[in-house]
Coordinates of C-alpha atoms in Angstrom, one line a residue:
X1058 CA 0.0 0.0 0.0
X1059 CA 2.1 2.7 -1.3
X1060 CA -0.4 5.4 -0.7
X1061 CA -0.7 4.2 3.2
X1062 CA -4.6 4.7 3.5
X1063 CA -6.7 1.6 2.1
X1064 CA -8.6 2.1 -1.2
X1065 CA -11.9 0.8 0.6
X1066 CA -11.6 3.3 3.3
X1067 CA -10.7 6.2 0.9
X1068 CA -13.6 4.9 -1.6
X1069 CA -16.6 5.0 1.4
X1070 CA -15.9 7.8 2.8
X1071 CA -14.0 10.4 0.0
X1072 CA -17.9 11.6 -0.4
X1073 CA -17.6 13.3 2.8
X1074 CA -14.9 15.6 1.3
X1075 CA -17.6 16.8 -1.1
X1076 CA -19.8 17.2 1.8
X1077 CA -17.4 19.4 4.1
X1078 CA -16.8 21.5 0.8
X1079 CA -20.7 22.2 -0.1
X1080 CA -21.4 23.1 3.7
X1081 CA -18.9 26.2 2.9
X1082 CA -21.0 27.1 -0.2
X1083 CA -23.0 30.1 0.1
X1084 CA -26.7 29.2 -0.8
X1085 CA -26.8 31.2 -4.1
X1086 CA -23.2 28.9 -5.4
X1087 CA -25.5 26.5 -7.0
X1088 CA -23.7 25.6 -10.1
X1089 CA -20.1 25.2 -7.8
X1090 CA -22.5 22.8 -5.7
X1091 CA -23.7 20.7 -8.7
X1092 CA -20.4 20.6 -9.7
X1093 CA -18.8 20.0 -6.3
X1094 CA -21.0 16.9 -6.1
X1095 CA -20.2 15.3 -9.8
X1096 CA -16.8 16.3 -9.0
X1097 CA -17.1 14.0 -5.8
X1098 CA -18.5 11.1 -6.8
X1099 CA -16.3 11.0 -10.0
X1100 CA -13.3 10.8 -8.4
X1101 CA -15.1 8.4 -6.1
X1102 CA -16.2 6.4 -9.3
X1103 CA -11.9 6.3 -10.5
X1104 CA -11.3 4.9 -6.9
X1105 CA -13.5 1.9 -7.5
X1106 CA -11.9 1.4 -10.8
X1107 CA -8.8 1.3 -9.1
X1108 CA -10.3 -0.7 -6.2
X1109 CA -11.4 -3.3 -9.1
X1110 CA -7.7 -3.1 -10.6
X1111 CA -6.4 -4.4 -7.3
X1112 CA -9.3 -6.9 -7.3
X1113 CA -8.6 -10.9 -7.1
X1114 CA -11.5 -12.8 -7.7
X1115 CA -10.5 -15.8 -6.0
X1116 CA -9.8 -14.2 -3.2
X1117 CA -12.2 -14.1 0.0
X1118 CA -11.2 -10.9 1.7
X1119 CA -9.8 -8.2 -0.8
X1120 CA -8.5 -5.0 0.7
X1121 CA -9.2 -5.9 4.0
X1122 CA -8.9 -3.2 6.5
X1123 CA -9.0 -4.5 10.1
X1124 CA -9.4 -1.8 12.8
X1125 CA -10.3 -2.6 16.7
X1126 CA -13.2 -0.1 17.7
X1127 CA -15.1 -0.5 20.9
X1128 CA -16.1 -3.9 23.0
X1129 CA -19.9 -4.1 23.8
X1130 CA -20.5 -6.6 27.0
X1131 CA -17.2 -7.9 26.0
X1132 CA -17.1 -8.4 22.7
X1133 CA -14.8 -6.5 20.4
X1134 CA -16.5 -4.9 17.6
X1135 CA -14.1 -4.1 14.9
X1136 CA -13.4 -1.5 11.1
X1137 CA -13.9 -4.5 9.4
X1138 CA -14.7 -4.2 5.6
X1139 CA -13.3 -6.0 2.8
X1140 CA -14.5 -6.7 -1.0
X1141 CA -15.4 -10.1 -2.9
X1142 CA -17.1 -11.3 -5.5
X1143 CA -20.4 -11.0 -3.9
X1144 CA -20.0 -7.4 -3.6
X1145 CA -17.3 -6.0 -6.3
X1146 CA -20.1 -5.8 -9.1
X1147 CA -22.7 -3.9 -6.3
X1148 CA -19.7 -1.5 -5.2
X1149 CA -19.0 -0.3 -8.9
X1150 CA -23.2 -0.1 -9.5
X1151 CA -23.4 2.3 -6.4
X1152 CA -20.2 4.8 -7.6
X1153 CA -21.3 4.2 -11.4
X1154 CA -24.9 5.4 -10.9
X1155 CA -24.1 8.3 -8.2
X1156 CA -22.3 10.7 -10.6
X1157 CA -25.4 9.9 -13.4
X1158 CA -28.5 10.7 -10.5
X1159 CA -26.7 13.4 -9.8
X1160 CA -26.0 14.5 -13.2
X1161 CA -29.9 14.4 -13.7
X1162 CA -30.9 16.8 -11.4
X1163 CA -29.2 20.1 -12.7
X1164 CA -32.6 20.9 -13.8
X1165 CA -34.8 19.0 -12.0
X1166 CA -33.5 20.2 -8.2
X1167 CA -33.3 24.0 -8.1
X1168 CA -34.7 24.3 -4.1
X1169 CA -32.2 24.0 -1.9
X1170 CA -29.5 22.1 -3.4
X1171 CA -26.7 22.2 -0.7
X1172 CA -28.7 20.0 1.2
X1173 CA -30.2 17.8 -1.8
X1174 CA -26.0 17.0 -2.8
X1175 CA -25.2 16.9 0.9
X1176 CA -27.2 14.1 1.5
X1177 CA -27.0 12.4 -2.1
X1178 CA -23.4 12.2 -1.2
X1179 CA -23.9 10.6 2.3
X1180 CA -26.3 8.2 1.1
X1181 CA -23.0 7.1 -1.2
X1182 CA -21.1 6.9 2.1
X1183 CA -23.7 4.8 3.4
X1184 CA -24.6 2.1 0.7
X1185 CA -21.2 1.8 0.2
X1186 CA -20.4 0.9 3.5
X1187 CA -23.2 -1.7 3.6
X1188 CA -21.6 -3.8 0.8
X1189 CA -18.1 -3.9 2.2
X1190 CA -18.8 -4.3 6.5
X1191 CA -17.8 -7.5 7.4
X1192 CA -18.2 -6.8 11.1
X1193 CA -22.4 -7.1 11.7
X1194 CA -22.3 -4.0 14.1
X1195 CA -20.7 -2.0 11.6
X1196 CA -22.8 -3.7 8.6
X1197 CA -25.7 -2.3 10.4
X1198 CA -24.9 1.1 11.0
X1199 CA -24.6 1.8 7.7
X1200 CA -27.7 -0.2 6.8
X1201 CA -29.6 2.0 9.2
X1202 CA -27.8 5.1 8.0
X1203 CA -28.9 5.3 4.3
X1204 CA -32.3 5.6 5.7
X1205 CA -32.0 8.7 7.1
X1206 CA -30.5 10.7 4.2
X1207 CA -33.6 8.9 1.4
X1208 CA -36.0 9.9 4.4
X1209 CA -34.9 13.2 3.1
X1210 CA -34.1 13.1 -0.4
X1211 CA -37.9 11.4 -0.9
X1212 CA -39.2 14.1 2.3
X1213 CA -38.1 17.6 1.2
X1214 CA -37.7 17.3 -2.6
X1215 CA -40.4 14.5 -3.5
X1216 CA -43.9 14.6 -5.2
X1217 CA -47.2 15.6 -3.8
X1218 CA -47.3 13.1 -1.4
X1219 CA -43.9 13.0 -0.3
X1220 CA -44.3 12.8 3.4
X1221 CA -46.6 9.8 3.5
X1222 CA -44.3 7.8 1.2
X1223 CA -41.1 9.3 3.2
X1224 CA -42.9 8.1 6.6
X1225 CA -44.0 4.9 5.0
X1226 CA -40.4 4.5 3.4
X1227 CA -38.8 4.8 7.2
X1228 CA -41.2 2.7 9.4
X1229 CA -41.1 -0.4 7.6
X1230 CA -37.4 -0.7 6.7
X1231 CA -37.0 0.3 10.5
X1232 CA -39.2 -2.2 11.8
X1233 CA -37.5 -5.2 9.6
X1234 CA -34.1 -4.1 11.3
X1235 CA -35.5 -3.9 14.8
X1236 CA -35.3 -8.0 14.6
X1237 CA -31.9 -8.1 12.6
X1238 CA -30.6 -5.8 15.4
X1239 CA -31.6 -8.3 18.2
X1240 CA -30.7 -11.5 15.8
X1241 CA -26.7 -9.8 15.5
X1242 CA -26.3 -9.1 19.6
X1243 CA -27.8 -12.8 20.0
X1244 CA -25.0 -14.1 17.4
X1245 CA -22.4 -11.7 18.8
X1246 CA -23.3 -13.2 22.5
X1247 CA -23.0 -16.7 21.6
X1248 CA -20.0 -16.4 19.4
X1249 CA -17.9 -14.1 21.0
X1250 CA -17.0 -12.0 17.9
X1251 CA -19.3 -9.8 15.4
X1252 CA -16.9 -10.7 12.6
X1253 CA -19.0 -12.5 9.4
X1254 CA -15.8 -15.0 8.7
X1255 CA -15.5 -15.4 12.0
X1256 CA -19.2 -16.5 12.6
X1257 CA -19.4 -18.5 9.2
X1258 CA -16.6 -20.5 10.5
X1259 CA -18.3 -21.0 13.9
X1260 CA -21.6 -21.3 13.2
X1261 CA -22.2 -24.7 15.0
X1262 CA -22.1 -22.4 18.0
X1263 CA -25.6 -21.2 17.1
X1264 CA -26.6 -23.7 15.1
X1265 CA -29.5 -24.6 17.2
X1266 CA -31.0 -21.2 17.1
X1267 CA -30.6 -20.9 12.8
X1268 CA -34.3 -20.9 11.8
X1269 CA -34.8 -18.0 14.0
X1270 CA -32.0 -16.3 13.4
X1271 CA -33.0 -16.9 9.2
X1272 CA -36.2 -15.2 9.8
X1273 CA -34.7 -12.2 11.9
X1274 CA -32.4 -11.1 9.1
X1275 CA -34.9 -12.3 6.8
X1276 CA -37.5 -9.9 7.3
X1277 CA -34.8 -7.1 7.3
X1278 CA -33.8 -7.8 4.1
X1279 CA -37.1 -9.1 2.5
X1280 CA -38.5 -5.7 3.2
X1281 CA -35.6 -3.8 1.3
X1282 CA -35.9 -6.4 -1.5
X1283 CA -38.6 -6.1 -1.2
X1284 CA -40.3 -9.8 -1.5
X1285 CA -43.9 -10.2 -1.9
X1286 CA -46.1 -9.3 0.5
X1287 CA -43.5 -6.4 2.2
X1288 CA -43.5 -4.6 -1.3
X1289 CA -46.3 -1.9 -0.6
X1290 CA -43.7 1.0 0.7
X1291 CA -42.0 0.7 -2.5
X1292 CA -44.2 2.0 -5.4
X1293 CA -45.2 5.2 -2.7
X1294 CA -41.5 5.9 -2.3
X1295 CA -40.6 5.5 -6.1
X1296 CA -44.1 7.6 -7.4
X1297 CA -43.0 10.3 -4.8
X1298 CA -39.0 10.5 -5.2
X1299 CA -37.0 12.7 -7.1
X1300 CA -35.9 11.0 -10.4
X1301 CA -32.5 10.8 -8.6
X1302 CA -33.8 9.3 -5.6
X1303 CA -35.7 6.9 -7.8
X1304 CA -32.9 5.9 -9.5
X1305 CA -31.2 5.1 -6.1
X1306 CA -33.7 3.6 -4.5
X1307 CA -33.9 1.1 -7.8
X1308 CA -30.6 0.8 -8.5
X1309 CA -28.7 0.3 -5.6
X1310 CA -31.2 0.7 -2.2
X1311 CA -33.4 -2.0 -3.0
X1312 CA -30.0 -4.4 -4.1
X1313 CA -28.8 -4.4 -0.3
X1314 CA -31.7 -6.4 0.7
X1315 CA -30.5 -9.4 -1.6
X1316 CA -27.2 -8.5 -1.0
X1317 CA -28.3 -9.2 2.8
X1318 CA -29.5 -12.4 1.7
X1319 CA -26.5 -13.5 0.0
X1320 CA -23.5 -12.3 2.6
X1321 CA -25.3 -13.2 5.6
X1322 CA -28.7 -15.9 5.5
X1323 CA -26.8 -18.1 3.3
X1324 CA -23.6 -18.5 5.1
X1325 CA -24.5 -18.0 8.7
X1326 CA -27.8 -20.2 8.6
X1327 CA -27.7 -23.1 5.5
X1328 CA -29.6 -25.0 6.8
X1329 CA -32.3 -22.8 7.6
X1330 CA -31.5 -21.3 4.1
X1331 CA -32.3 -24.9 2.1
X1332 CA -35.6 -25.0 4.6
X1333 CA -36.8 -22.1 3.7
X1334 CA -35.6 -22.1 -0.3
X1335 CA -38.9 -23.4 -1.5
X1336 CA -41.0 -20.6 0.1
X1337 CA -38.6 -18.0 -0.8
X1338 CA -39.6 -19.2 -4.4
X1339 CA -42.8 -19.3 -4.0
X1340 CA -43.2 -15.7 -2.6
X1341 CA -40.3 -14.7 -5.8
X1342 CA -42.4 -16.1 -8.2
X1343 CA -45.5 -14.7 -6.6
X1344 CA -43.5 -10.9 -7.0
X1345 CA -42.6 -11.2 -10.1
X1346 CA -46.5 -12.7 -11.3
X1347 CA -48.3 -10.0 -9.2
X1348 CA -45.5 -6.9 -9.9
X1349 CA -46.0 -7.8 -13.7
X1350 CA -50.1 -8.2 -13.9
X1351 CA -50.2 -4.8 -11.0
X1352 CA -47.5 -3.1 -13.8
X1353 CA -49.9 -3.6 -17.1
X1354 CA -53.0 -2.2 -15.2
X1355 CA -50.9 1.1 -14.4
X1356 CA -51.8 4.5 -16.3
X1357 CA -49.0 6.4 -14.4
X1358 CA -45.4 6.0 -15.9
X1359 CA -43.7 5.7 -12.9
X1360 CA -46.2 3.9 -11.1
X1361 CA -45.4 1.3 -14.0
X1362 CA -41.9 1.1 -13.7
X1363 CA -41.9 1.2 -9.7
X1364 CA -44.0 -2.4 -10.3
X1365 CA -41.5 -3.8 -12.6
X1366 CA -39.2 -3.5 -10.4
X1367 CA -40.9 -5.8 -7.8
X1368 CA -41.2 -8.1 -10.6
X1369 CA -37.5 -7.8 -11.8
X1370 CA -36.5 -8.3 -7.9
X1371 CA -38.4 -11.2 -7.5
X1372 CA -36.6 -12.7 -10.3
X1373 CA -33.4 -12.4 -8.0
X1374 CA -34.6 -13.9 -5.5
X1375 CA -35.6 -17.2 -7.4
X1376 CA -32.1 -16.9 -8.5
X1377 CA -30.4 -16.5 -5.1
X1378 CA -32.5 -19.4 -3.1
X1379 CA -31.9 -21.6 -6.5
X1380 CA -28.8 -22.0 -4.6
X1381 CA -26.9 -23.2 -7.5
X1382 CA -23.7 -21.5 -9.2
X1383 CA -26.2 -20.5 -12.0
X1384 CA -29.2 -19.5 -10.1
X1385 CA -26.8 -16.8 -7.6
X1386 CA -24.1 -15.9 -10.8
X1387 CA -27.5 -14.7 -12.4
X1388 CA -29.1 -13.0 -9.4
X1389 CA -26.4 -11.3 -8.9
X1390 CA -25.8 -10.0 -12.3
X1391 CA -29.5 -9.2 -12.6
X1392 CA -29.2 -7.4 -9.7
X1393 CA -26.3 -4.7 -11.8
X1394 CA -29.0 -5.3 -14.8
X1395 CA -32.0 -4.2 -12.5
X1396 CA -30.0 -1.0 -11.8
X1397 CA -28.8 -0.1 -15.0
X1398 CA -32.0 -0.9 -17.1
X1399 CA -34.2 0.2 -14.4
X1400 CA -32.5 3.6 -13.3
X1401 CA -32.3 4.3 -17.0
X1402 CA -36.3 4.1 -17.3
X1403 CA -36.5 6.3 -14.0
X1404 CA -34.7 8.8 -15.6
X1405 CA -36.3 9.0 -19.4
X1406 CA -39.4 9.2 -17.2
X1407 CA -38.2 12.2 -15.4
X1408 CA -36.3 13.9 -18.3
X1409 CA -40.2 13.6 -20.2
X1410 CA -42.0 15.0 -16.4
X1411 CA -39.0 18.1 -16.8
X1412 CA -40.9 19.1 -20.1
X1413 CA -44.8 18.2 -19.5
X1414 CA -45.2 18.0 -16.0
X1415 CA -47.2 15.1 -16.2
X1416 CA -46.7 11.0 -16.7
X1417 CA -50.1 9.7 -17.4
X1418 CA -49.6 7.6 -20.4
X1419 CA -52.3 9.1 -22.0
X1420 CA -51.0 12.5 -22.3
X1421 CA -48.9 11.3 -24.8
X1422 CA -48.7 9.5 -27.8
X1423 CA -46.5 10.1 -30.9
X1424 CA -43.6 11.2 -28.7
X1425 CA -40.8 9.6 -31.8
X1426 CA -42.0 12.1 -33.8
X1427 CA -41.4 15.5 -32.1
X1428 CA -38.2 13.6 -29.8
X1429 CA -37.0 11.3 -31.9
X1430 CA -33.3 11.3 -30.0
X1431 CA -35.2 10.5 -26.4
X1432 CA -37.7 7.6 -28.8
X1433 CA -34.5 5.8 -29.8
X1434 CA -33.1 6.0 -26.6
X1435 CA -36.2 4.9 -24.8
X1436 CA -36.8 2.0 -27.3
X1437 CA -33.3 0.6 -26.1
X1438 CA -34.0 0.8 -22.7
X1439 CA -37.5 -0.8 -22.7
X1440 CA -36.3 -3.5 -24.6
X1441 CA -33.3 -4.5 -22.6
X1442 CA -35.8 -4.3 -19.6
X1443 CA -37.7 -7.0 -21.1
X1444 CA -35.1 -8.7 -21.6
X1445 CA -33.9 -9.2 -25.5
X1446 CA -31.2 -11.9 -25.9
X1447 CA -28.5 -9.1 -27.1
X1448 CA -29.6 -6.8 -24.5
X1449 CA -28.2 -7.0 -20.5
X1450 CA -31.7 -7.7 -19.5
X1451 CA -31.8 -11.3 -20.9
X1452 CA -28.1 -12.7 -19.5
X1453 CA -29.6 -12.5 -16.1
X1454 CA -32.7 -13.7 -16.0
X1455 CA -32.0 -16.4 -18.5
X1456 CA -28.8 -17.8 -16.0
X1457 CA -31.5 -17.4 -13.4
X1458 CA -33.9 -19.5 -15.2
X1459 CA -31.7 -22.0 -15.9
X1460 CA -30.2 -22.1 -12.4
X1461 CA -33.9 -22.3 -10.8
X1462 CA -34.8 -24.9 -13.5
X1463 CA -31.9 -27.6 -12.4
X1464 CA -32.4 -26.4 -8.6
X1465 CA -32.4 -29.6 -6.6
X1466 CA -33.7 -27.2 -3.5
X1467 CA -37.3 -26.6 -5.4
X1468 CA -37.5 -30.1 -6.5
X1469 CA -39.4 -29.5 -9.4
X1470 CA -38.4 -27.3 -13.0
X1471 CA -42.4 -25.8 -12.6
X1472 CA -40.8 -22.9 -10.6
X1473 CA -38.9 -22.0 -13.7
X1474 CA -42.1 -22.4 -15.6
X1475 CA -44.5 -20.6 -14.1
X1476 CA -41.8 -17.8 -13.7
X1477 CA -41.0 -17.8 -17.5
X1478 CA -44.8 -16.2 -17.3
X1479 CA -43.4 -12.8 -15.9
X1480 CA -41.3 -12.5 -19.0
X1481 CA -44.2 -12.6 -21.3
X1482 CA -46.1 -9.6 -19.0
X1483 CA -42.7 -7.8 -18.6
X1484 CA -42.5 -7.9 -22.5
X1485 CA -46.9 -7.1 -21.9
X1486 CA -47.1 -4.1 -19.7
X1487 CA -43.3 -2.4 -21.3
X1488 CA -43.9 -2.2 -25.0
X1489 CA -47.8 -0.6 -24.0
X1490 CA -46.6 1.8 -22.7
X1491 CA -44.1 2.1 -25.1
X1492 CA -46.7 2.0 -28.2
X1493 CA -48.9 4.4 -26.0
X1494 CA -46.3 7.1 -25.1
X1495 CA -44.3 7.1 -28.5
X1496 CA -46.1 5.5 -31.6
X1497 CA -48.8 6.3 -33.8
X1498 CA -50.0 10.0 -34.4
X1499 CA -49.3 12.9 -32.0
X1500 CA -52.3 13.5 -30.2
X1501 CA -51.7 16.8 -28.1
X1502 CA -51.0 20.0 -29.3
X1503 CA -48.6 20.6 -26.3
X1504 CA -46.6 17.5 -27.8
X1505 CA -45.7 18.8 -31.0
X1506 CA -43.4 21.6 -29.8
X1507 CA -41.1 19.1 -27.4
X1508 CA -37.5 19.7 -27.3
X1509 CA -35.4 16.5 -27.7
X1510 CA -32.7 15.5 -25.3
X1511 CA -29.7 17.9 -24.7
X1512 CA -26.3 17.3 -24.6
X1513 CA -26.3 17.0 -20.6
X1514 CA -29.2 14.4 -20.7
X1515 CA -27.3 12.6 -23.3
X1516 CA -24.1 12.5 -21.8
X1517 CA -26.6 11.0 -18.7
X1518 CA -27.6 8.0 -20.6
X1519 CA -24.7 7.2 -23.1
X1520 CA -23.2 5.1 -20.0
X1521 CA -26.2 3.1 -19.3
X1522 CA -26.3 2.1 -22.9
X1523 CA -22.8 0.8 -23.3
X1524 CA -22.9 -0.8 -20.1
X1525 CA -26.5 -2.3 -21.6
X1526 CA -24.9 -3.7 -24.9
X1527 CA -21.7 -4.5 -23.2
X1528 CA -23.9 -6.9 -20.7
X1529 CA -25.8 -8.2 -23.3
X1530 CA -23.3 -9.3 -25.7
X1531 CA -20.3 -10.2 -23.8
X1532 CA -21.1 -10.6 -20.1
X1533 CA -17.8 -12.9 -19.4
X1534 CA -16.5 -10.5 -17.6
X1535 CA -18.7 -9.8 -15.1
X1536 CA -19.3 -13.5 -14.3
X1537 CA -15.5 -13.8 -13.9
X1538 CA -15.2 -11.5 -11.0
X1539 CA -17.9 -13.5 -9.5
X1540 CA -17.8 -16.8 -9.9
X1541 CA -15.2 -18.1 -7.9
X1542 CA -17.2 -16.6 -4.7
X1543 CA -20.4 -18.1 -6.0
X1544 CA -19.1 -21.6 -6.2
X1545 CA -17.4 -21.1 -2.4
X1546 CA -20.9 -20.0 -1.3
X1547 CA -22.4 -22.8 -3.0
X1548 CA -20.2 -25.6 -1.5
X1549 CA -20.9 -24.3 1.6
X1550 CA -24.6 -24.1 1.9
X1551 CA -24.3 -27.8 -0.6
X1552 CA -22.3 -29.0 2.6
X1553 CA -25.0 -27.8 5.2
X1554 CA -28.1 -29.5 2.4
X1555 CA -26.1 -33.0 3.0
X1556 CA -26.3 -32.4 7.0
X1557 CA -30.3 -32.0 7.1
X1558 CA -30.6 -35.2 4.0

């Protein structure tokens, strides 16, 4: 370490330079605070290049950074982050879509926007923190710190009905964690460390305990997912956010709840995880059935993508409790897909709201002809949300298919099936609203007169589309940085499946 300070630490927490800078701004600097906060999450963008240039794949602690902090009842509780394969990919999706929200609201915010970039960058802070704890204190500070600045972001700068879905937002990711909380200071108690490894390796110490435990951190992270029946805080919060909050909340917010799932229900409780696979699918295929059919009957554009995205979700989920290599490769790629396809639609939606002020499909109609620039660029993304083979949207939820067909756990290929249906709605409900928004003949005098995209707003979505063909045509890569931590946390819960046979 030439440089002396850790690139994990220096990644987490280099937002908080941009934050100590804006708090100096006067409130009239608003360009120098838009810049200020690109600037910051730029640089903290490079740094998880460089973090993924210093990256081994087949190793299980990257970077690690081990710091004693404080004991509680005896136990130490310890800095303790480090990056694998199960959080590389969601550690570049969090400093990859920062700098593009944030480049989508130089319009959109113009009401207080120290505090708007203030906590935008401290939300960074915080969901990058939650993929790289490995200490279960420290994983759930964080977790319970990016609430507080989206309470915010969804609070003060939101829709019409921004406090209700703020409110709603807050209690029920709170009261998921409440459980978590007590389920860590049980397994911190019994084990005498807070460390993840540690625990994994010592997990016959609370072995009796695991079903429990599963649930606890279950209902933490099903909310965030969220799984089928927890979803209802999550189309409120989406209608209601700022397009940057939206694409947040999709992209990266929501992706800690399986991310939950895959560092912490699998290895601490397999067992418990193998018990409880089949219902996990049955509520996943339930989300993405019910997300898909709720979707099509939506008039609101928003409203329609905020469903498909408990749909999308829900495809994860069969993926990760397939609990084969292919079943978790593809949930977790889906998972980066989800975010890039996904925050894309969030923000065509919003660029579209900027100009017309409304997103009831049928205020439009026709919109190729009077933006044919944003039509193109819309076609792409609804297409790769679908999930076209050539298109990112496809590699993942085919792997995932595949992995939930073969999945000795469900003991039957009629999971994969009946979840094959939600591909047909998502192709159903997407190109509706696509034929109803931008096909056929302009309809409203107010449409005719549209300006197309910008530069800025096309400098906001060139990224998502090469990352979009780039994941749809040669995904190698991406599997290879995950893989090898796949197949470890396949052996291991394998290992646990042969215990309870």
């Amino acid at each position: 370490m030439e440089f002396g300070i850790n690139p994990l630490v220096l990644m987490t927490f280099f937002p908080l330079v941009g934050v100590l800078v804006l708090v100096f701004l006067a409130p009239q600097q608003k360009n120098a605070m838009r810049w200020t906060a690109l600037g910051t999450s730029l640089v903290t963008f490079v740094i998880s290049l460089w973090v993924l240039f210093l990256f081994d794949p087949n190793k299980a602690d990257n970077l690690l950074v081990q710091l004693p902090w404080f004991r509680l009842a005896g136990v130490p509780i310890q800095v303790l982050m480090g990056v694998d394969g199960l959080s590389i990919l969601m550690v570049l999706l969090t400093t990859f879509l920062t700098p593009i929200a944030i480049l989508s609201t130089w319009k959109a915010v113009e009401e207080q926007v120290k505090g708007f970039m203030i906590f935008f960058l401290l939300l960074e802070v915080g969901m990058l923190g939650v993929f790289l704890a490995l200490d279960l204190v420290l994983f759930y500070i964080f977790w319970e710190f990016t609430l507080i600045p989206m309470y915010f972001l969804i609070g003060v700068w939101g829709g019409k009905n921004r406090i209700y879905a703020a409110v709603k937002f807050f209690l029920f990711t709170m009261v998921g964690s409440v459980l978590m909380l007590l389920a860590i200071l049980y397994l911190g108690l019994q084990a005498g460390t807070f460390s993840q490894p540690e625990l994994v390796a010592n997990r016959s110490l609370f072995a009796g305990a695991q079903l429990l435990l599963f649930l606890a951190f279950a209902l933490a992270f099903a909310i965030k997912v969220p799984v089928f029946p927890l979803h209802t805080w999550l189309p409120d919060a989406h209608v209601e956010a700022p397009t940057a909050g939206s694409v947040i909340l999709a992209g990266v917010l929501l992706k800690m709840g399986a991310y939950g799932f895959l560092r912490f229900n699998l290895p601490l409780f397999p067992q418990a995880s193998v018990q409880a696979a089949p219902v996990m699918a049955v509520l996943a295929i339930i989300g993405i059935l019910y997300g898909g059919a709720v979707a099509f009957a939506q008039k609101d554009i928003k409203k329609l993508v905020a469903y498909s995205s408990v749909a999308h979700l829900g495809f994860v989920m069969l993926g990760i409790f397939a609990l084969n290599p292919e079943g978790l490769s593809g949930g977790i790629l889906q998972m980066v897909n989800h975010g890039i396809s996904t925050g894309a639609l969030f923000l065509l939606v919003g660029m579209i709201y900027e100009r017309r002020h409304t997103r009831e499909m049928s205020e439009y109609g026709g919109l190729w002809k009077a933006m044919p620039i944003f039509g193109g660029i819309s076609l792409v993304v609804v297409l790769s949300s679908v999930g076209l083979p050539g298109l990112n949207g496809f590699v993942g939820e085919f792997t995932i298919l595949l992995g939930a067909f073969g999945s000795k756990v469900f003991g039957s290929p009629w999971f994969a099936g009946i979840a094959t249906l939600g591909v047909i709605l998502a192709a159903a409900y997407l190109l509706k609203m696509f034929e109803k928004t931008f096909l056929g003949p302009i309809t409203k005098e107010e449409n005719k007169s549209l300006k197309d995209l910008n530069l800025r707003e096309i400098i906001t979505m060139v990224p998502l589309l090469a990352l979009i063909f780039w994941l749809g045509i040669y995904p190698q890569p991406f599997f290879n940085l995950i893989n090898p931590a796949v197949e470890k946390l396949v052996q291991l819960v394998q290992s646990a499946a042969l215990v309870l046979h």
